[in-house]
Each structure stands twice: as structure tokens, then as C-alpha cells.
mmCIF file of C-alpha atoms and ligand atoms in Angstrom:
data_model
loop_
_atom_site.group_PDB
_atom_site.id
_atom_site.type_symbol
_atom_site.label_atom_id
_atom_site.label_comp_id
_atom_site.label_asym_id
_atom_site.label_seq_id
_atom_site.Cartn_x
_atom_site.Cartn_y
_atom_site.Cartn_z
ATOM 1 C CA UNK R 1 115.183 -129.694 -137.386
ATOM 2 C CA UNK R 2 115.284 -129.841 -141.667
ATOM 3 C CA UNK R 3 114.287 -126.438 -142.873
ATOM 4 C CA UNK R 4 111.231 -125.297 -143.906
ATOM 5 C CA UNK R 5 110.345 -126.350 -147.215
ATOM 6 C CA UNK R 6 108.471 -123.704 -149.527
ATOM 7 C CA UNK R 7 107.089 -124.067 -152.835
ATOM 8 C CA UNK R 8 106.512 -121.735 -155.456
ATOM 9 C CA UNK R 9 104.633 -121.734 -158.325
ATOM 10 C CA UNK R 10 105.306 -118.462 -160.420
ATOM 11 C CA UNK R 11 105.489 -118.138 -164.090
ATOM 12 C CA UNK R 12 107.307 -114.966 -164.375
ATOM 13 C CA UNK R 13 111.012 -115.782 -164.488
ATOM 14 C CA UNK R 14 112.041 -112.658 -162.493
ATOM 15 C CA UNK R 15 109.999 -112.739 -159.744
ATOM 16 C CA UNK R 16 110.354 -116.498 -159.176
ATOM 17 C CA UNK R 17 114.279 -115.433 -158.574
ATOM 18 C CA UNK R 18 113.841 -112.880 -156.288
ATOM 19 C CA UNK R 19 111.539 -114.937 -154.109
ATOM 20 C CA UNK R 20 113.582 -117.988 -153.980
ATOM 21 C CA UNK R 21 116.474 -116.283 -153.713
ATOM 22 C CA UNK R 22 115.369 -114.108 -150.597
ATOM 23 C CA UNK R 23 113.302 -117.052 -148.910
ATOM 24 C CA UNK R 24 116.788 -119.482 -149.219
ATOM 25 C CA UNK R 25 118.783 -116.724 -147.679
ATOM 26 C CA UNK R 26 116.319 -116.899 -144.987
ATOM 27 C CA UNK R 27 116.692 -120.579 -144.315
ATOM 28 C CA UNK R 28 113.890 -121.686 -146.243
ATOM 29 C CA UNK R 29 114.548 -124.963 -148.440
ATOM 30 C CA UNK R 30 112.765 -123.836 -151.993
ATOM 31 C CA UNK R 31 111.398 -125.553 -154.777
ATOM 32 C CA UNK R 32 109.501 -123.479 -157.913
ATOM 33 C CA UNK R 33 107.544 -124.485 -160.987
ATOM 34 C CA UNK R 34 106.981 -121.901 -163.889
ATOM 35 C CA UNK R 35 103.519 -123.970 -165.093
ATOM 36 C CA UNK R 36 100.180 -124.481 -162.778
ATOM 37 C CA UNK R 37 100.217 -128.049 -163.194
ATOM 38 C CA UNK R 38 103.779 -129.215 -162.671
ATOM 39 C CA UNK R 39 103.594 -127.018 -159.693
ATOM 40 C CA UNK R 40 100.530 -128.797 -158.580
ATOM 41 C CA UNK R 41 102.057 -132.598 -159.025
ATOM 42 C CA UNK R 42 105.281 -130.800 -157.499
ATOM 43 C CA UNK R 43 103.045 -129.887 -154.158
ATOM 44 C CA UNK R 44 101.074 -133.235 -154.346
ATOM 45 C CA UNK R 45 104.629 -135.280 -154.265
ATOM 46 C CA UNK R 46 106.620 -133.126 -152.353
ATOM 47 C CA UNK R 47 104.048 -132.411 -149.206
ATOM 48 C CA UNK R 48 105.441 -128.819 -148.479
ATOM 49 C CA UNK R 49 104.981 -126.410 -145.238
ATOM 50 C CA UNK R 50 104.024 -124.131 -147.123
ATOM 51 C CA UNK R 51 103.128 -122.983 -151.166
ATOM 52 C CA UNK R 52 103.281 -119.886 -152.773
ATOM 53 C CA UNK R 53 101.235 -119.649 -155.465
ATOM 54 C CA UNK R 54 100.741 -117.192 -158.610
ATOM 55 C CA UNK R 55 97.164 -116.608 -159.962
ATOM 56 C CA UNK R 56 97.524 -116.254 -163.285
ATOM 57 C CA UNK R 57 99.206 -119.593 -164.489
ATOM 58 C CA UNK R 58 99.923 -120.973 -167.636
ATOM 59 C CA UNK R 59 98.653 -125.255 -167.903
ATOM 60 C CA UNK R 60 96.528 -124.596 -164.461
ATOM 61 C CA UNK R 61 95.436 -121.557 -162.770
ATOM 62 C CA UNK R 62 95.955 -120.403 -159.256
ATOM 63 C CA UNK R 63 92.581 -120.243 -158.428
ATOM 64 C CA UNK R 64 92.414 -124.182 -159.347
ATOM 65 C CA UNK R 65 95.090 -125.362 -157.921
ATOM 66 C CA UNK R 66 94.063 -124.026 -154.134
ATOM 67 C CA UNK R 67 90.646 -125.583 -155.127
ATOM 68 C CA UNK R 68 92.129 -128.842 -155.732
ATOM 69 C CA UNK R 69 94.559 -128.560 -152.682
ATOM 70 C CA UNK R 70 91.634 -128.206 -150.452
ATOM 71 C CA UNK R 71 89.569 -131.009 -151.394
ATOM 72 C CA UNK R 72 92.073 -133.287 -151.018
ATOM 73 C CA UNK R 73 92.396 -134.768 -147.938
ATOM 74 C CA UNK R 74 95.901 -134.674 -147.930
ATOM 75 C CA UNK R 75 96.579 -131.062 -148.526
ATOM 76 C CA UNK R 76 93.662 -129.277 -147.150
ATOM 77 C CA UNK R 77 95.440 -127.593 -144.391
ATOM 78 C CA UNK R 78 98.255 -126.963 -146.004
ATOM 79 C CA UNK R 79 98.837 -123.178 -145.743
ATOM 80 C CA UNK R 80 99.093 -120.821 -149.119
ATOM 81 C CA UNK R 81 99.961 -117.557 -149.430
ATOM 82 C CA UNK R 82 98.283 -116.338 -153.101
ATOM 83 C CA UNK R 83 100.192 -113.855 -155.188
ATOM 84 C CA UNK R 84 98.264 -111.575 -157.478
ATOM 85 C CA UNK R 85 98.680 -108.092 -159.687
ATOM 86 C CA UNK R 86 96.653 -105.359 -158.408
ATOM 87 C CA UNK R 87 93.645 -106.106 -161.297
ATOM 88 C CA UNK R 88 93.373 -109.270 -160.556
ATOM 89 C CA UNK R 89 91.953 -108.072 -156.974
ATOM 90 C CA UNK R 90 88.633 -109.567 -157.888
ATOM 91 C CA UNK R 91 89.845 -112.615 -158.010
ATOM 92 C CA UNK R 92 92.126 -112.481 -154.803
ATOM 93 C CA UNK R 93 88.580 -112.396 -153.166
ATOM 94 C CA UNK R 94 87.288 -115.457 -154.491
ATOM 95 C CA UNK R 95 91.122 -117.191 -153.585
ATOM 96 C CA UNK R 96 90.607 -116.538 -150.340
ATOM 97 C CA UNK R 97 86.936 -118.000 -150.477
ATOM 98 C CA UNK R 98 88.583 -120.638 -152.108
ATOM 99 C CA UNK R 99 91.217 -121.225 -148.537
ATOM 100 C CA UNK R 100 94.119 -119.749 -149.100
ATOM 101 C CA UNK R 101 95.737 -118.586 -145.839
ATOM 102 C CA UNK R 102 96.840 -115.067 -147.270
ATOM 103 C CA UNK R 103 97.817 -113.070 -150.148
ATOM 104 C CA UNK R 104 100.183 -110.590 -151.340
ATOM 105 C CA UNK R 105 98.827 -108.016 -154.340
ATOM 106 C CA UNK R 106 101.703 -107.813 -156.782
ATOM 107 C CA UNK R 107 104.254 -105.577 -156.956
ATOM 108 C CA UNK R 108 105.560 -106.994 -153.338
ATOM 109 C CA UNK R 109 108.669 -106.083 -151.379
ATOM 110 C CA UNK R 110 110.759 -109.376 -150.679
ATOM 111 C CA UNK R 111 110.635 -108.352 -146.838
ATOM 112 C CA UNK R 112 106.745 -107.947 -146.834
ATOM 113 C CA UNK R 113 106.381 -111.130 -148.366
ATOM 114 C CA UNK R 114 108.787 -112.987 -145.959
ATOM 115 C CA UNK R 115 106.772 -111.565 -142.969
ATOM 116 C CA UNK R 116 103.352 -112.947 -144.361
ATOM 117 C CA UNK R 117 105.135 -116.075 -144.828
ATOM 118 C CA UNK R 118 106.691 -116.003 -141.254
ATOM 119 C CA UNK R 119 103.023 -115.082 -139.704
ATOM 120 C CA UNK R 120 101.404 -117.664 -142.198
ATOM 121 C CA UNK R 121 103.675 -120.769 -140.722
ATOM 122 C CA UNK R 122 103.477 -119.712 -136.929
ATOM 123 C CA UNK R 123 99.858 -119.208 -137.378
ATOM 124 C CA UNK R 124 99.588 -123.235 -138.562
ATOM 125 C CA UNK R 125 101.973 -124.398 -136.359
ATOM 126 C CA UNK R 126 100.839 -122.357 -132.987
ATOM 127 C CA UNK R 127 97.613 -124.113 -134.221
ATOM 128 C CA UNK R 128 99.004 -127.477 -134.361
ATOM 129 C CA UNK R 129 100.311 -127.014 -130.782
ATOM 130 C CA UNK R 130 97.334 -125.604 -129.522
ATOM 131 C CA UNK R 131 97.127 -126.618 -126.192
ATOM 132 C CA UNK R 132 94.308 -129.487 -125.671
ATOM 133 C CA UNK R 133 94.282 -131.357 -121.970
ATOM 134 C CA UNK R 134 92.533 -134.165 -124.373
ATOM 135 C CA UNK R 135 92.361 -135.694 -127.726
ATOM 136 C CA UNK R 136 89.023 -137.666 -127.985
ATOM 137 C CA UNK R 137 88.484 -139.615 -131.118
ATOM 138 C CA UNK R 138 85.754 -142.150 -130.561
ATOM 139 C CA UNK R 139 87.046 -144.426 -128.007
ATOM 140 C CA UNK R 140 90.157 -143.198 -127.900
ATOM 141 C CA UNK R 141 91.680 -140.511 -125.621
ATOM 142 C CA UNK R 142 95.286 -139.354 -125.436
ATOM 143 C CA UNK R 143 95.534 -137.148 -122.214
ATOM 144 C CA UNK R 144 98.305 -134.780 -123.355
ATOM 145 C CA UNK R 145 99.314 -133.425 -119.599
ATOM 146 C CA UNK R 146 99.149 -136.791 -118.214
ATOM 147 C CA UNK R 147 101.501 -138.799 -121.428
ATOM 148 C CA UNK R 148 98.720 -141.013 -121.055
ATOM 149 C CA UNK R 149 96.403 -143.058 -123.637
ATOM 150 C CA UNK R 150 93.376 -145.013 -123.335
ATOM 151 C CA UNK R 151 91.221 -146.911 -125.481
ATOM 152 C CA UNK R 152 87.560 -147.998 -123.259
ATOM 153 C CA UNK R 153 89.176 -146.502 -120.587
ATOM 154 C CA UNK R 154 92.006 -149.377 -120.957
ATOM 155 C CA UNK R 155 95.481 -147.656 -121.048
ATOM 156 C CA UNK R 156 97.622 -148.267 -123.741
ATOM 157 C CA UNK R 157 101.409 -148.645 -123.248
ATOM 158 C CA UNK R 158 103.585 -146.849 -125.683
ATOM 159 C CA UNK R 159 107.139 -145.147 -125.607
ATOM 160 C CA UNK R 160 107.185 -141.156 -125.873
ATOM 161 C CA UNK R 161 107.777 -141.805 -129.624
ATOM 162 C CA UNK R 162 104.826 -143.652 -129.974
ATOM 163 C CA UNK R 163 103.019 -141.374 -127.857
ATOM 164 C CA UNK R 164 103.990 -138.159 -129.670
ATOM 165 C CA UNK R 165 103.063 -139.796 -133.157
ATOM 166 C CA UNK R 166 99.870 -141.017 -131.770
ATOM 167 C CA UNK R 167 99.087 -137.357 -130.618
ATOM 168 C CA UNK R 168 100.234 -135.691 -133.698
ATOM 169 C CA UNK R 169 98.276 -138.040 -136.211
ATOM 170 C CA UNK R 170 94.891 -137.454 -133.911
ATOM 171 C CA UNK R 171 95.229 -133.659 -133.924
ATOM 172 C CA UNK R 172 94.705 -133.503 -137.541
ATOM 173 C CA UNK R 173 92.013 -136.390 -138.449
ATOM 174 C CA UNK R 174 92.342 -136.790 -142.317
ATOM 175 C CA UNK R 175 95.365 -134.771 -142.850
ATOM 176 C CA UNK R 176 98.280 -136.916 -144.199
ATOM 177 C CA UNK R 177 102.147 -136.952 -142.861
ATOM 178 C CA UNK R 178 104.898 -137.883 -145.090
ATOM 179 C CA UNK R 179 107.655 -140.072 -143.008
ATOM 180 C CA UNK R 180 109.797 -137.133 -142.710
ATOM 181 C CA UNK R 181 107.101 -134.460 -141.327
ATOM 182 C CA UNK R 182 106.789 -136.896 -138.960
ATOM 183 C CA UNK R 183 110.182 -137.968 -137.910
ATOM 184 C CA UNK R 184 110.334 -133.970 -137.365
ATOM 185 C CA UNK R 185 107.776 -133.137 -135.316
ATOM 186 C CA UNK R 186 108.832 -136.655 -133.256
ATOM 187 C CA UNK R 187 112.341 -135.816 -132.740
ATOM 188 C CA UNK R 188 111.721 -132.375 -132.767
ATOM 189 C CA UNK R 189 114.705 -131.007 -130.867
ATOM 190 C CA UNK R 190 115.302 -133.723 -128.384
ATOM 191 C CA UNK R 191 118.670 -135.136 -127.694
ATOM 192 C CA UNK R 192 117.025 -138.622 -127.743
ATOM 193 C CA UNK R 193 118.334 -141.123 -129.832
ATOM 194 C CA UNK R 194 115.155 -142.419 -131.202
ATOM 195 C CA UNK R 195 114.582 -145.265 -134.082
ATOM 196 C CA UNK R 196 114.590 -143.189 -137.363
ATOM 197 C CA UNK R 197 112.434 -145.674 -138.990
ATOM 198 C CA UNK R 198 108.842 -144.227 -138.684
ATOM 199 C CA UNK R 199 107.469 -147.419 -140.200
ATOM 200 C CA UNK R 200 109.189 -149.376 -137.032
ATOM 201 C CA UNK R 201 106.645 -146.961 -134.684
ATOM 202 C CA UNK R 202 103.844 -147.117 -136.718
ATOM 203 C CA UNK R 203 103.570 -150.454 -137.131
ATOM 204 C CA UNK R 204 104.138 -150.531 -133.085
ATOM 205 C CA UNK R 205 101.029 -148.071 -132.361
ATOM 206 C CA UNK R 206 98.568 -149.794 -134.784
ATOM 207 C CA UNK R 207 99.629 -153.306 -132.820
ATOM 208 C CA UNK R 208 98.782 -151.831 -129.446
ATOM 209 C CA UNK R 209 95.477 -150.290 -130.522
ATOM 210 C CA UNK R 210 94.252 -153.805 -131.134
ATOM 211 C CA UNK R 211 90.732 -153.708 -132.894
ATOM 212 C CA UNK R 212 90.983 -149.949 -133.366
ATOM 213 C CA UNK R 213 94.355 -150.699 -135.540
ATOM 214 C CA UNK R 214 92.353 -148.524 -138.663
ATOM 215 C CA UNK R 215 92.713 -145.866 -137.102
ATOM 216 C CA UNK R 216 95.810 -145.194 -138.764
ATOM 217 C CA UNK R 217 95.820 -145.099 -141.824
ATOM 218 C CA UNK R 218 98.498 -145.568 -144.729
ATOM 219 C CA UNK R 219 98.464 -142.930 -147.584
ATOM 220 C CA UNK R 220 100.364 -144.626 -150.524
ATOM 221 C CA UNK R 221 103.236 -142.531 -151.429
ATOM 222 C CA UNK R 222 103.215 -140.027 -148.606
ATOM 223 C CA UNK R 223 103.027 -141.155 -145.060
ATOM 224 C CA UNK R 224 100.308 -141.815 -142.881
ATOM 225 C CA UNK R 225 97.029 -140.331 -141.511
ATOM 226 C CA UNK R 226 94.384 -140.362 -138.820
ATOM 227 C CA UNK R 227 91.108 -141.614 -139.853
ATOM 228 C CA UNK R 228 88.797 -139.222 -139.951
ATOM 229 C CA UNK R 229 85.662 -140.612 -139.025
HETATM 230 CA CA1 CA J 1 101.528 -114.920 -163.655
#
């Protein structure tokens, strides 16, 4: 499994250190931006687990940034933690109106802020493996206990790769994988030997669905998505 990969967007030299520094020695892969909106493009091309994001920003604000995260498609589940200064506690209420997971008022211990990012990531990824008997998206039903897919009550063949793609792309209609967020959560930890290509899979899955083929979705320059009808 690749690491975790955080971003942080954090104009204040200092603190930007101290929170790389302590979230790489925790096994975190890091990448930070000093300006609002080269931390935004960073986000948008990078695709993240998780950001951590600065109110007060010089180019784009915080506040703006976690507005324009969520209404994208792409990035509207993506979990932020929001870091603020103790006056700016007005505004930490509107961030969280705004979606961000959690926040942090400012000054922060590095181990406090490691633990909301530890809860913040189990809490999105106990909720991507929320356990569901059944995916149903229109006429399409993946039957998680059984391995088993139908479209019209027709089954459709696939290989446990193509399965497991199939069942991570429905969970989260809209939300967009990159290639490599997908690879991971494929592979995961199996011993398998499985085609690294995701393209080679995809391209498999759409074939089988027949008609229903636009169901996935290709999101130029990041991956792929569910349609989210
Ligand atoms: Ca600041």
C-alpha cells in the first residue's frame, strides 16, 4: 500500500515545517503550498487523501478553496481538516458550513493535529467500506457478499479485479479515482499478481456492461468515475 498522501496549504513558513515534518515522520507522503491558489491547482492535480488547509491565505482564501473543492465533482468528498487562529473562530463556523471534515484552532500541538488527521481518514475510509449487502444503481446491482453482478437481473462475468473496481466506482457515484487510488484500493494488500494497467480493467468492465457502458465514466486527467445519475 503507497502512503497516505497529505496536502498542505499554509502560508506561514514555520508552521508549514513542523507539520510536514511531523506528518512524514508518521508515514504520511506530504506536499505544501505557501499561496491559496497554487495549493488549490496542487489538490486539483494531485487528488490527495487528505488536505490541510490554512484560512487566511494569500492569492485564495481557505474559506474558498473548501467551497470550490466541494462543488466539484471530483473533490467533494475529499476530507479537510481547516486550520485557523483563535479570532478567526467566526469563520471556522462558516468552514465547517462550508464541508470541511474538521478543524484545528491555531496554536496546535503536532500530536493533536496528527490524531484529528488519523480520526479524519478512518472516518472516510470506515465510510467507504461501510458494509452494504447491495449496490443498486439503476439496473445495476453488485451483491457484495455474493461477488456477484447483475445488470436486468442478467449476471455479468468479471474477474475479482473487475469486480472490486466495479464496486468501488459505484460506492461513490460522481466522485472521481485517479489510476493509482484505484490500483490501491484493487490490490489492496493481496498477494495477487494482478494487471497493473487500470486502463486494461476498465476498458474490460465497460465491454461487459454492454449498453450500460456510460456508466463509467472517464475524467480527463485524473482517472475515472461512476456516473452519477
Ligand atoms: Ca495564514
Amino acid at each position: 500500500m503507497s502512503k497516505p498522501l497529505v496536502v498542505v496549504v499554509e502560508d506561514e513558513a514555520d508552521i508549514q515545517d513542523v507539520i510536514a515534518y511531523n506528518l512524514k515522520r508518521d508515514g504520511y507522503e506530504v506536499l505544501t503550498a505557501s499561496r491559496g491558489d497554487e495549493g488549490l491547482s496542487l489538490i486539483q492535480a494531485k487528488m490527495p487523501d487528505l488536505v490541510i488547509l490554512d484560512l487566511m491565505l494569500p492569492g485564495i482564501d481557505g474559506l474558498s478553496i473548501c467551497q470550490q473543492l466541494r462543488a466539484d465533482p471530483k473533490t467533494k468528498s475529499l476530507p479537510i481538516i481547516i486550520l485557523s487562529a483563535k479570532e478567526e473562530e467566526a469563520d471556522v463556523v462558516i468552514g465547517l458550513g462550508f464541508g470541511a471534515d474538521d478543524y484545528v484552532p491555531k496554536p496546535f500541538s503536532p500530536r493533536e493535529l496528527l490524531a484529528r488527521v488519523k480520526a479524519v481518514l478512518r472516518r472516510s475510509s470506515s465510510q467507504e467500506t461501510v458494509k452494504q449487502d447491495q449496490i443498486r444503481r439503476g439496473e445495476l446491482i453488485i451483491d457484495i457478499d455474493r461477488h456477484q453482478a447483475s445488470l436486468r437481473g442478467i449476471g455479468i462475468k468479471l474477474t475479482a479485479t473487475e469486480f472490486k473496481l466495479l464496486t468501488v466506482l459505484a460506492s461513490h457515484p460522481g466522485r472521481a479515482f485517479s489510476r493509482e487510488q484505484l490500483l490501491n484500493r484493487v490490490v489492496g494488500d493481496a498477494v495477487v499478481v494482478v494487471d497493473r494497467n487500470i486502463d486494461v480493467h476498465i476498458r474490460s468492465v465497460r465491454k461487459k456492461l454492454g449498453d450500460q457502458t456510460g456508466l463509467i465514466e472517464t475524467v480527463r486527467g485524473v482517472g475515472y468515475r461512476f456516473a452519477d445519475q
